[in-house]
Amino acid sequence: MQTMRPDLLNPLFAQSDSLKGVGPNLARPLEKLSLLRLKDLAYHLPDRFVQRRAVANLDEASVGENIVIALTPIDYRSPAGRGPFRVLASDEPGNVCALTYFGRNGGWAKKQLPIGEKRWVAGRLDQFGQTLQIVHPDHVSDDGALSLGTLCEAVYPLSDGLTQGRVAALVQQAMALAPELPEWIEPGLLDKMQWPKWRDALALAHKSEHESARDRLAYDELLASSLALMLVRNANRARSGTPLMGDGRFRDLLKLPFALTGAQKRSITEIEGDLAQPSPMLRLLQGDVGSGKTVVALEAMLIAIEGGAQAALLAPTEILARQHFDTLSRMLTGTGVNITLFTGRDKGRARESILMGLLDGSIDICVGTHAIFQEAVAYKNLALAVIDEQHRFGVGQRLMLTQKGKRTPHCLAMTATPIPRTLTLAQYGEMDVSRLDEMPPGRQPIDTRVVAVERMDDVIGALARHLETSQQAYWVCPMVRELETEDIAAAEARYAELKLRFGDQVVLVHGQLRPEIKDAAMERFARGEARLLVGTTVIEVGVDVPNATLMVIEQAERFGLAQLHQLRGRVGRGADKSTCLLLRGPTLSETARERLALMRETQDGFRLAEEDLRLRGGGELLGTRQSGDTPFRVATLEQIQRLLPLAHDDARLLIERDGGLSSRRGEAARVLLYLFERDYGVQLLRGG
Ligand code: ADP
Ligand code: MG
């Protein structure tokens, strides 16, 4: 999309390498932290702050404390062998402290700390034997005022090749070039919250633990997101879709072997109501693994077909597409509905014939991967698009998919990731939501146990007995280290080990395998030829193999609750009792312990999602950026929970009053949308 960004923002969107002192050697480290433009630097907020105390002499300071102190070097101690270089320095009354440098030959330290000249030193006071020492002082300077300026100092997230000083200097440069921006927050709210203006808030957030500055910045991001999603929603309402009134003639022919649950019935009624409207549906069907989303999607698709139109179902992977196709085909037996599978693999004649069928309308339902929405694919009358595993697609993609054809198709998105209500709003705020919060009856609970990794032999023994009963099993290796290659190596080592014991019936799946190889392994497992599937978390959204009734998860403490739940959902799909073994390491944090206990206790995905949020969001103001799996960069989980509802209401009010964003505040809100690169919202305003 072409950008119409306000000129005002240009300085913030300038590339980082336009700054002084940024050469090619900083390109990679900056890229690693996504600090590509000045605005990224300005928003690169400190993880925390070091607080230092200025002390007149060493007697005043305690070991472990961060201090700033004036010291005079009196002697150098060169390393014997591989030891550190030490500068002995004395305070005013004559107490001695060592300034210790590892891995340096001393030349550098001598230059900074000449004998007999007073220097201001900032760092953490330690004790080494009987000697006080400061290891690698954070700052050494001959300027007292400068040193006292470091009493409260930002600690930034770093990557290899960057130092705190470097990052701080770049942030300062970026901040100096940041313009004042018009106020987009409602004046009454700004007043009530006592929030600083945008530019001041950024400056304050870099200087100290300024809660209200951080809140304002988070609020900005949440407001931008809410506004953008609401604009999408409005634009969608203004489009014309195809009102679909099903007469039930195909639905009546379905012979389901079960009665629908209350939640399924409710969702279908909600969808039916949406489909009858002239504006396109935009609805999310949220339901845990196994809650029965497929049949809901099928009913929706049949309504479209009864209305004389076509429907498409988009799956994130080819395997899932195939599975959906098989399931739906079975359910549709005897209905006369024509369903087809279309993936990127179809070539030549087969492809031609599918394209023809879609164009002349002889195909009623098309199931496939993103290939089904490619440019070259034209439908006679596509009225409903169902998107499975919605969380794999961003808002931008969602928009693209629903812009197929003259009339906008109705869109039903499905996700098995039970996210908490607040996050649903953040992620899918442009959609209406139906929740399948009731499981089909007769589901057996999965016997979940936490096992210490020291009992690995027992686990392997249990696995062997399990495989002898001709049932299948999953073995999940974690995907948590900095380097993906290390994780893959660990998974490959485990695979090799298990293969030694269990032979050819073991297959391996991970993200770095070529898709054909991965698919082939999955298919062998799905057909039952392979009995043990070893994999990284790529199996999270994967095959449905009812005969797989044992799951082993290694280093379970390193997974989030939501993810453990998602993984566990791979078993317990058939009539047989299933087991999930959570292997844990020797030491567990309090949170990890609580998480594993919850896994044992409940299988309710929505409850686990709420607990996950509580455990991770625990009121921390600064520190670990925990918004990892939210669409936000500035707002923490805690801030999302506290401020998002506010931002959401604010956005709604603004759009109700000024849907075209043309008032003064509306103009400011446009600036905000561009600043946070949520400008697809603005693009929709122009496009109408
Ligand atoms: P999801 O896609 O939500 O994970 P599925 O649609 O694959 O779940 O359904 C899981 C299983 O439950 C399927 O075997 C399906 O046939 C079955 N199922 C769906 N609805 C019901 C129901 N109301 N009663 C009993 N079984 C059901
Ligand atoms: Mg499903």
XYZ file of C-alpha atoms and ligand atoms in Angstrom:
716
model
C 0.000 0.000 0.000
C 1.227 3.447 -0.864
C 1.812 5.662 2.121
C 0.467 9.163 2.615
C 2.350 9.719 5.816
C 2.143 13.267 7.176
C 5.418 15.180 6.523
C 5.580 15.984 10.173
C 6.581 12.382 10.848
C 9.364 12.232 8.277
C 12.219 12.826 10.741
C 10.981 9.889 12.826
C 10.896 7.608 9.826
C 14.444 8.496 8.719
C 16.751 5.476 8.675
C 18.930 4.910 11.721
C 22.054 4.922 9.592
C 21.427 8.597 8.857
C 22.591 9.298 12.412
C 26.114 10.342 13.305
C 28.429 7.439 13.978
C 26.212 4.721 12.529
C 28.239 2.796 9.997
C 27.884 -0.611 8.390
C 29.159 -2.387 11.512
C 26.135 -1.217 13.483
C 23.666 -2.233 10.800
C 23.282 -5.819 11.994
C 23.056 -5.179 15.726
C 20.478 -2.463 15.117
C 18.521 -4.664 12.793
C 18.525 -7.451 15.332
C 16.695 -5.147 17.731
C 14.469 -3.823 14.911
C 15.923 -0.347 15.385
C 15.747 0.550 11.732
C 14.360 4.046 11.956
C 14.669 6.967 14.334
C 11.222 6.262 15.698
C 12.300 2.767 16.641
C 15.196 4.238 18.593
C 12.965 6.803 20.265
C 10.676 3.952 21.322
C 13.522 1.716 22.428
C 12.613 2.080 26.077
C 14.871 1.023 28.948
C 14.318 -2.358 30.531
C 15.145 -0.845 33.896
C 17.249 1.799 35.582
C 20.364 1.505 37.738
C 20.140 3.697 40.786
C 23.499 4.852 42.115
C 24.362 6.727 45.289
C 27.057 9.373 45.430
C 29.349 8.641 48.377
C 32.156 10.780 49.776
C 34.243 7.767 50.846
C 34.221 3.978 50.859
C 33.170 3.737 54.525
C 29.817 5.193 53.540
C 29.131 2.545 50.913
C 28.041 -1.030 51.389
C 29.143 -4.020 49.399
C 26.728 -4.736 46.562
C 25.705 -1.117 46.222
C 25.886 0.924 43.030
C 27.878 4.035 43.788
C 29.564 7.093 42.296
C 32.772 7.997 44.108
C 35.898 10.091 43.611
C 39.033 7.894 43.676
C 42.698 8.534 43.015
C 44.746 5.744 41.376
C 47.859 4.870 43.398
C 49.222 1.711 41.787
C 48.784 -0.802 38.949
C 48.811 -4.578 39.383
C 49.487 -6.413 36.149
C 48.041 -9.901 35.815
C 50.056 -12.909 36.787
C 49.101 -15.382 34.070
C 45.475 -14.977 33.042
C 44.298 -12.862 35.968
C 42.712 -9.451 35.598
C 44.467 -6.115 35.468
C 43.921 -4.073 38.635
C 44.150 -0.389 39.386
C 44.474 0.289 43.089
C 42.802 3.555 43.974
C 42.224 5.429 47.176
C 39.394 7.588 48.440
C 39.882 10.879 50.323
C 40.526 9.309 53.784
C 42.865 6.727 52.241
C 40.699 3.556 51.974
C 41.813 1.450 49.045
C 39.655 -0.126 46.387
C 40.662 -2.123 43.305
C 39.258 -1.296 39.882
C 39.358 -4.622 38.124
C 39.530 -5.250 34.390
C 39.316 -8.736 32.941
C 40.742 -9.568 29.549
C 42.598 -6.290 29.111
C 46.316 -5.694 28.992
C 45.989 -2.592 31.111
C 46.968 0.016 28.542
C 43.417 1.171 28.231
C 42.849 1.335 31.987
C 46.115 3.212 32.543
C 45.014 5.874 30.101
C 41.679 6.334 31.833
C 43.116 6.160 35.319
C 46.506 7.872 35.509
C 48.346 7.558 38.837
C 47.774 10.491 41.155
C 44.860 12.058 39.288
C 41.410 12.155 40.817
C 38.659 10.386 38.828
C 34.932 9.890 39.326
C 34.086 6.230 39.129
C 30.592 4.745 38.805
C 29.964 1.048 39.390
C 28.973 -1.704 41.759
C 31.052 -2.132 44.873
C 32.110 -5.734 45.474
C 34.411 -7.552 47.795
C 37.190 -9.841 46.633
C 38.789 -11.583 49.600
C 39.633 -8.738 51.947
C 39.789 -6.123 49.189
C 36.985 -3.888 48.025
C 36.692 -3.762 44.273
C 34.679 -2.442 41.385
C 34.733 -4.795 38.405
C 34.576 -3.059 35.051
C 33.369 0.358 36.268
C 30.362 1.572 34.263
C 31.853 5.041 33.956
C 35.195 6.723 34.649
C 35.420 10.479 34.227
C 37.362 13.508 35.403
C 34.144 15.487 35.408
C 32.220 15.309 38.684
C 29.051 16.882 37.331
C 28.933 14.408 34.472
C 29.325 11.491 36.832
C 26.611 12.754 39.107
C 24.403 12.768 36.030
C 24.576 8.963 36.086
C 22.888 8.529 39.458
C 19.873 7.173 37.657
C 20.805 5.513 34.414
C 18.814 3.645 31.815
C 19.617 0.018 31.047
C 18.590 -0.741 27.486
C 17.972 -4.063 25.795
C 21.127 -4.803 23.794
C 22.320 -7.091 21.062
C 25.848 -8.242 20.234
C 27.885 -5.323 18.984
C 26.058 -2.653 20.975
C 26.924 -1.166 24.351
C 24.748 0.752 26.785
C 26.654 3.936 25.987
C 26.192 3.457 22.285
C 22.496 2.831 22.508
C 21.979 5.738 24.914
C 23.796 8.071 22.533
C 21.720 6.928 19.549
C 18.510 7.284 21.504
C 19.539 10.805 22.489
C 20.230 11.730 18.890
C 16.891 10.347 17.784
C 15.082 12.143 20.582
C 16.709 15.431 19.642
C 15.257 15.111 16.158
C 11.790 14.059 17.313
C 9.188 16.726 16.538
C 6.331 17.810 18.773
C 3.188 16.021 17.646
C -0.408 17.185 17.885
C -2.337 15.758 20.836
C -4.552 12.803 19.928
C -5.619 11.867 23.432
C -8.947 13.213 24.555
C -8.188 16.344 26.674
C -10.403 15.243 29.558
C -8.615 11.926 29.848
C -5.177 13.485 29.542
C -6.109 15.803 32.350
C -7.549 13.131 34.571
C -4.559 10.830 34.136
C -2.053 13.672 34.408
C -0.182 12.242 31.481
C 2.653 14.190 29.869
C 2.558 15.258 26.240
C 3.862 12.733 23.708
C 7.381 14.088 23.296
C 7.812 14.776 26.996
C 6.548 11.313 27.815
C 9.196 9.742 25.591
C 11.940 11.893 27.091
C 10.799 11.065 30.632
C 10.558 7.371 29.935
C 14.222 7.362 28.940
C 15.248 9.237 32.079
C 13.634 7.402 34.947
C 10.961 4.936 36.012
C 8.220 7.325 35.155
C 5.005 5.376 35.396
C 2.683 7.928 33.918
C 5.010 8.537 30.951
C 5.152 4.800 30.271
C 1.391 4.564 30.579
C 0.850 7.363 28.125
C 3.130 5.767 25.573
C 1.418 2.418 25.994
C -1.966 4.072 25.747
C -0.949 5.690 22.454
C -0.153 2.304 21.007
C -3.379 0.766 22.283
C -5.397 3.680 20.958
C -3.742 3.375 17.551
C -4.563 -0.304 17.445
C -8.160 0.165 18.566
C -8.732 2.954 16.070
C -7.261 0.961 13.205
C -9.341 -2.107 13.969
C -12.456 -0.006 14.275
C -11.827 1.699 10.967
C -11.493 -1.717 9.389
C -14.737 -2.700 10.984
C -16.511 0.416 9.753
C -15.138 0.087 6.256
C -16.371 -3.474 6.234
C -19.831 -2.392 7.306
C -19.935 0.096 4.458
C -19.127 -2.551 1.857
C -21.746 -4.585 0.122
C -21.756 -8.305 0.537
C -24.262 -10.899 -0.470
C -27.141 -11.385 1.968
C -27.561 -15.130 2.305
C -30.849 -16.690 3.256
C -30.468 -20.438 3.437
C -33.610 -22.525 3.057
C -32.095 -25.510 4.844
C -32.260 -27.899 1.897
C -28.616 -28.967 2.192
C -28.359 -28.708 5.945
C -31.342 -31.052 6.233
C -29.437 -33.715 4.314
C -26.510 -33.745 6.745
C -26.407 -36.912 8.770
C -24.311 -36.005 11.786
C -23.577 -38.854 14.183
C -24.043 -36.510 17.148
C -26.277 -33.735 18.431
C -24.822 -30.230 18.353
C -23.760 -28.716 21.653
C -25.500 -25.628 22.963
C -22.452 -23.529 22.133
C -22.386 -24.838 18.579
C -26.078 -24.074 18.094
C -25.633 -20.583 19.506
C -22.674 -19.869 17.233
C -24.510 -21.115 14.168
C -27.472 -18.879 14.987
C -25.132 -15.893 15.353
C -23.488 -16.666 12.040
C -26.826 -17.174 10.330
C -27.897 -13.740 11.532
C -24.739 -12.135 10.151
C -24.982 -13.872 6.809
C -28.495 -12.540 6.237
C -27.195 -8.962 6.415
C -26.248 -6.952 3.343
C -22.904 -5.942 4.888
C -20.293 -8.680 5.053
C -19.880 -10.721 8.200
C -16.623 -10.362 10.081
C -16.779 -12.922 12.835
C -14.291 -14.860 14.886
C -15.184 -18.342 16.051
C -13.094 -18.998 19.106
C -13.032 -22.518 20.405
C -10.600 -24.799 22.063
C -9.096 -27.736 20.230
C -11.795 -30.363 19.881
C -14.670 -28.014 20.613
C -16.167 -28.763 17.205
C -15.490 -25.752 15.026
C -15.496 -27.732 11.790
C -19.170 -28.564 11.850
C -20.016 -24.940 12.624
C -17.980 -23.877 9.597
C -19.738 -26.507 7.523
C -23.196 -25.261 8.489
C -22.118 -21.731 7.572
C -20.827 -22.899 4.200
C -24.046 -24.781 3.514
C -26.052 -21.633 4.153
C -23.966 -19.942 1.460
C -24.585 -22.798 -0.958
C -28.291 -22.884 -0.229
C -28.205 -19.194 -1.143
C -26.809 -20.146 -4.544
C -23.249 -19.024 -3.815
C -19.826 -20.610 -3.211
C -17.728 -20.936 -0.071
C -13.995 -21.333 0.506
C -12.054 -22.644 3.466
C -8.486 -21.482 3.969
C -6.079 -23.516 6.103
C -2.568 -22.445 7.105
C -0.868 -25.625 5.917
C -1.397 -28.187 3.238
C -1.805 -31.002 5.723
C -4.555 -29.174 7.532
C -6.253 -28.361 4.245
C -6.207 -32.022 3.290
C -7.598 -33.016 6.646
C -10.419 -30.527 6.429
C -11.183 -31.746 2.953
C -11.392 -35.367 4.100
C -13.566 -34.565 7.110
C -15.927 -32.324 5.179
C -16.188 -34.737 2.255
C -17.223 -37.471 4.647
C -19.843 -35.271 6.293
C -21.179 -34.196 2.903
C -21.736 -37.691 1.570
C -25.172 -37.903 0.017
C -25.841 -34.173 -0.002
C -24.819 -33.590 -3.608
C -22.596 -30.693 -2.580
C -19.468 -30.507 -4.732
C -16.329 -29.967 -2.692
C -12.761 -29.767 -3.968
C -9.236 -29.529 -2.576
C -6.951 -26.921 -4.105
C -3.349 -26.459 -3.043
C -0.231 -24.941 -4.543
C 0.743 -28.430 -5.638
C -1.992 -28.762 -8.200
C -0.433 -28.218 -11.619
C -1.397 -28.541 -15.269
C -4.679 -30.225 -16.174
C -5.791 -30.769 -12.590
C -5.295 -27.106 -11.810
C -7.057 -25.981 -14.968
C -10.052 -28.086 -14.212
C -10.347 -26.716 -10.657
C -10.039 -23.150 -11.920
C -12.824 -23.863 -14.431
C -15.036 -25.340 -11.750
C -14.596 -22.303 -9.526
C -15.313 -19.954 -12.390
C -18.418 -21.702 -13.693
C -19.744 -22.351 -10.202
C -19.817 -26.148 -10.448
C -17.565 -26.324 -7.388
C -19.532 -25.336 -4.297
C -16.823 -25.530 -1.647
C -13.117 -25.024 -2.206
C -10.740 -26.082 0.550
C -7.087 -25.158 0.372
C -4.073 -23.119 1.353
C -3.535 -19.475 0.432
C -3.448 -20.648 -3.199
C -7.231 -20.396 -3.177
C -7.030 -16.613 -2.894
C -4.333 -15.995 -5.449
C -4.785 -13.366 -8.083
C -5.368 -15.892 -10.854
C -8.188 -17.646 -9.024
C -11.619 -16.338 -9.912
C -14.875 -17.524 -8.398
C -18.288 -17.335 -9.955
C -19.892 -16.196 -6.760
C -17.800 -16.506 -3.616
C -19.936 -15.398 -0.702
C -18.190 -16.874 2.317
C -14.531 -17.269 3.241
C -13.708 -19.384 6.277
C -10.190 -18.924 7.641
C -8.897 -21.635 9.964
C -6.220 -20.980 12.589
C -6.776 -17.296 12.253
C -3.873 -16.348 14.530
C -1.460 -17.250 11.784
C -2.696 -14.350 9.710
C -2.341 -10.630 10.523
C -4.933 -7.916 10.022
C -3.324 -6.922 6.719
C -3.723 -10.431 5.332
C -7.223 -10.688 6.679
C -8.082 -7.563 4.716
C -6.577 -8.900 1.529
C -8.465 -12.151 1.725
C -11.805 -10.500 2.073
C -11.242 -8.126 -0.812
C -11.695 -10.806 -3.397
C -14.405 -10.178 -5.963
C -16.815 -7.327 -6.604
C -18.786 -8.088 -3.520
C -16.939 -8.632 -0.284
C -17.414 -12.182 0.914
C -18.570 -12.834 4.439
C -15.664 -13.837 6.591
C -15.638 -16.426 9.352
C -12.287 -16.690 11.103
C -11.589 -19.611 13.411
C -8.974 -19.932 16.093
C -8.169 -22.679 18.539
C -5.949 -20.403 20.584
C -8.091 -19.497 23.535
C -6.823 -16.026 24.323
C -8.121 -14.004 27.244
C -10.893 -11.527 26.641
C -8.701 -8.448 26.860
C -6.335 -9.819 24.285
C -9.170 -10.883 22.022
C -10.119 -7.251 21.879
C -6.534 -6.265 21.078
C -6.033 -8.844 18.410
C -9.419 -9.184 16.820
C -11.125 -5.939 17.791
C -12.534 -5.525 14.299
C -14.544 -8.727 14.560
C -17.581 -10.008 16.366
C -16.825 -13.046 18.449
C -18.602 -16.360 18.940
C -17.160 -18.609 21.588
C -17.434 -22.388 21.728
C -17.068 -22.599 25.476
C -18.624 -26.030 25.834
C -16.969 -29.268 24.843
C -18.864 -32.042 23.073
C -19.963 -34.619 25.638
C -18.051 -37.792 26.436
C -14.599 -36.331 26.006
C -12.159 -38.169 28.263
C -9.898 -35.962 30.318
C -6.213 -36.270 29.472
C -4.268 -37.778 32.332
C -1.582 -35.139 32.862
C 1.484 -35.760 35.019
C 4.584 -33.813 35.882
C 7.708 -35.987 35.879
C 11.227 -34.972 36.898
C 13.682 -35.340 34.052
C 15.852 -37.572 36.245
C 13.267 -40.262 35.640
C 13.941 -40.299 31.912
C 14.489 -44.076 31.927
C 11.026 -44.635 33.370
C 9.558 -42.333 30.762
C 11.237 -44.212 27.939
C 10.044 -47.472 29.477
C 6.464 -46.165 29.574
C 6.833 -45.034 25.993
C 8.024 -48.488 24.944
C 5.033 -50.161 26.624
C 2.736 -47.627 25.012
C 4.064 -48.269 21.513
C 3.684 -52.024 22.049
C -0.077 -51.567 22.404
C 0.038 -50.284 18.807
C -0.968 -46.812 19.843
C 1.052 -43.790 18.751
C 2.861 -41.019 20.595
C 4.313 -37.526 20.288
C 7.587 -36.327 21.763
C 8.006 -32.564 21.898
C 11.364 -30.829 22.233
C 11.357 -27.190 23.289
C 12.007 -24.239 21.043
C 13.252 -21.664 23.457
C 16.914 -20.813 23.042
C 18.274 -17.685 21.395
C 19.520 -19.664 18.456
C 17.050 -21.781 16.545
C 19.880 -23.999 15.344
C 20.628 -25.081 18.917
C 17.044 -26.132 19.445
C 17.060 -28.061 16.205
C 20.276 -29.753 17.255
C 18.679 -30.789 20.548
C 15.626 -32.170 18.748
C 17.840 -34.053 16.294
C 19.893 -35.547 19.103
C 16.744 -36.736 20.881
C 15.436 -38.160 17.630
C 18.670 -40.064 17.024
C 18.521 -41.475 20.526
C 14.895 -42.589 20.273
C 15.488 -44.016 16.838
C 18.277 -46.146 18.210
C 15.809 -47.638 20.622
C 12.619 -47.762 18.536
C 13.948 -47.976 14.993
C 12.109 -47.000 11.831
C 8.822 -46.249 13.479
C 10.203 -42.879 14.637
C 9.970 -39.731 12.493
C 11.275 -36.231 13.037
C 9.596 -32.918 12.230
C 10.963 -29.429 12.739
C 10.804 -26.013 11.151
C 14.050 -26.233 9.237
C 13.168 -29.328 7.272
C 12.120 -28.875 3.694
C 8.317 -28.816 3.460
C 8.141 -32.016 1.361
C 10.195 -33.910 3.909
C 8.195 -32.541 6.785
C 4.904 -33.344 5.089
C 6.078 -36.839 4.217
C 6.992 -37.491 7.857
C 3.676 -36.133 9.090
C 1.819 -38.226 6.567
C 3.635 -41.402 7.585
C 2.584 -40.669 11.122
C -0.996 -39.838 10.150
C -1.254 -43.137 8.244
C 0.052 -45.009 11.269
C 3.224 -46.284 9.585
C 5.294 -44.169 11.923
C 4.369 -44.566 15.554
C 6.420 -41.941 17.322
C 6.608 -38.367 16.106
C 9.517 -36.399 17.542
C 9.246 -32.707 16.879
C 9.618 -29.146 17.956
C 6.527 -27.063 18.568
C 5.734 -27.100 14.850
C 3.377 -29.928 15.646
C 1.293 -27.447 17.623
C -1.047 -26.923 14.738
C -0.856 -30.185 12.985
C -2.315 -33.495 12.236
C -5.334 -35.005 13.858
C -4.361 -38.559 14.756
C -6.891 -40.089 17.146
C -4.632 -43.102 17.673
C -1.916 -40.904 19.191
C -2.671 -41.072 22.884
C 0.608 -40.261 24.595
C 2.421 -36.976 24.577
C 5.781 -36.306 26.188
C 6.868 -32.676 26.507
C 10.494 -32.042 27.411
C 11.444 -29.073 29.593
C 7.785 -28.314 29.998
C 8.607 -25.506 32.421
C 9.958 -23.479 29.532
C 6.640 -23.278 27.730
C 3.832 -20.855 28.405
C 0.544 -22.285 29.633
C -1.269 -21.463 26.440
C 1.298 -23.288 24.404
C 1.352 -26.351 26.660
C -2.381 -26.502 26.381
C -2.228 -26.216 22.629
C 0.313 -29.028 22.448
C -1.604 -31.271 24.781
C -4.629 -30.836 22.539
C -2.913 -33.088 19.985
C -3.848 -36.093 22.106
C -7.188 -37.044 23.603
C -8.888 -36.972 20.224
C -10.035 -40.556 20.038
C -12.039 -42.936 22.198
C -9.005 -44.192 24.131
C -7.669 -42.659 27.299
C -4.765 -40.284 26.688
C -1.777 -39.310 28.781
C 0.441 -36.253 28.789
C 3.815 -36.369 30.544
C 5.338 -32.999 31.354
C 9.051 -33.486 31.919
C 10.540 -30.850 34.156
C 14.080 -29.786 34.934
C 15.693 -30.018 38.374
C 14.996 -26.431 39.429
C 11.722 -24.637 38.940
C 10.738 -21.037 39.517
C 7.628 -20.371 41.562
C 5.745 -19.353 38.424
C 6.849 -22.430 36.512
C 5.701 -24.639 39.374
C 2.327 -22.943 39.414
C 1.995 -23.262 35.664
C 2.639 -27.004 35.649
C 0.235 -27.493 38.542
C -2.488 -25.690 36.588
C -1.862 -27.936 33.618
C -2.509 -30.925 35.803
C -5.591 -29.396 37.293
C -7.596 -28.131 34.337
C -8.214 -28.663 30.663
C -10.276 -25.580 30.106
C -8.364 -23.556 27.533
C -10.060 -20.267 28.362
C -9.255 -20.645 32.029
C -5.634 -21.513 31.221
C -5.395 -18.481 28.965
C -6.606 -16.169 31.723
C -4.218 -17.746 34.234
C -1.354 -17.494 31.768
C -1.992 -13.800 31.457
C -2.152 -13.421 35.224
C 1.086 -15.324 35.771
C 3.006 -13.468 33.120
C 1.433 -10.083 33.558
C 2.081 -9.909 37.299
C 2.073 -6.169 37.762
C 5.664 -5.563 36.727
C 6.071 -2.047 35.484
C 9.412 -2.287 33.791
C 11.593 -5.192 32.919
C 10.963 -8.121 30.720
C 8.936 -7.196 27.727
C 6.198 -9.698 28.111
C 4.110 -8.662 25.210
C 5.781 -11.305 23.059
C 2.647 -12.800 21.644
C 0.544 -9.687 21.556
C 0.530 -7.329 18.593
C 2.201 -4.635 20.740
C 5.695 -3.392 21.168
C 5.347 -0.717 23.820
C 2.434 -1.869 25.960
C 3.119 -4.624 28.476
C 0.556 -7.287 29.319
C -0.294 -5.464 32.503
C -0.838 -2.213 30.636
C -2.909 -3.953 27.995
C -5.254 -5.242 30.659
C -5.497 -1.941 32.447
C -5.571 0.506 29.541
C -6.970 -1.303 26.543
C -10.630 -1.092 27.575
C -10.146 2.645 28.008
C -8.466 3.041 24.627
C -11.166 0.959 23.039
C -13.969 3.170 24.369
C -12.063 6.294 23.454
C -11.558 5.063 19.898
C -15.216 4.176 19.569
C -16.330 7.615 20.731
C -13.941 9.376 18.404
C -15.109 7.381 15.423
C -18.756 7.860 16.307
C -18.254 11.612 16.331
C -15.784 11.888 13.509
C -15.716 8.761 11.396
C -13.734 10.456 8.652
C -11.079 11.659 11.108
C -11.335 15.198 9.796
C -11.686 17.208 13.009
C -8.566 18.576 14.661
C -8.374 15.614 16.962
C -9.176 13.367 14.011
C -6.173 14.757 12.156
C -4.014 14.110 15.191
C -5.363 10.570 15.325
C -4.229 10.062 11.732
C -0.726 11.066 12.774
C -0.971 8.498 15.539
C -2.035 5.764 13.117
C 0.923 6.472 10.855
C 3.287 6.671 13.785
C 2.331 3.148 14.819
C 2.111 1.958 11.241
C -1.528 1.072 11.599
C -2.232 3.227 8.579
C -4.229 0.550 6.748
C -7.029 2.096 8.778
C -6.439 5.448 7.113
C -6.067 3.846 3.697
C -9.541 2.395 4.113
C -10.896 5.872 4.845
C -9.582 7.071 1.520
C -10.633 3.990 -0.374
C -14.131 4.270 1.115
P -11.895 -28.268 16.401
O -11.713 -27.980 14.944
O -12.686 -27.224 17.110
O -10.632 -28.569 17.106
P -13.349 -30.506 15.396
O -14.320 -29.765 14.588
O -12.222 -31.140 14.670
O -12.765 -29.583 16.549
O -14.115 -31.563 16.266
C -13.427 -32.461 17.091
C -14.154 -33.793 17.138
O -15.376 -33.675 17.840
C -14.510 -34.327 15.771
O -14.248 -35.696 15.742
C -16.000 -34.039 15.655
O -16.633 -34.945 14.819
C -16.473 -34.172 17.072
N -17.639 -33.366 17.413
C -17.923 -32.126 16.988
N -19.073 -31.690 17.513
C -19.552 -32.678 18.302
C -20.705 -32.821 19.123
N -21.623 -31.858 19.247
N -20.853 -33.979 19.803
C -19.938 -34.953 19.687
N -18.842 -34.879 18.936
C -18.632 -33.757 18.236
Mg -10.098 -27.676 13.632
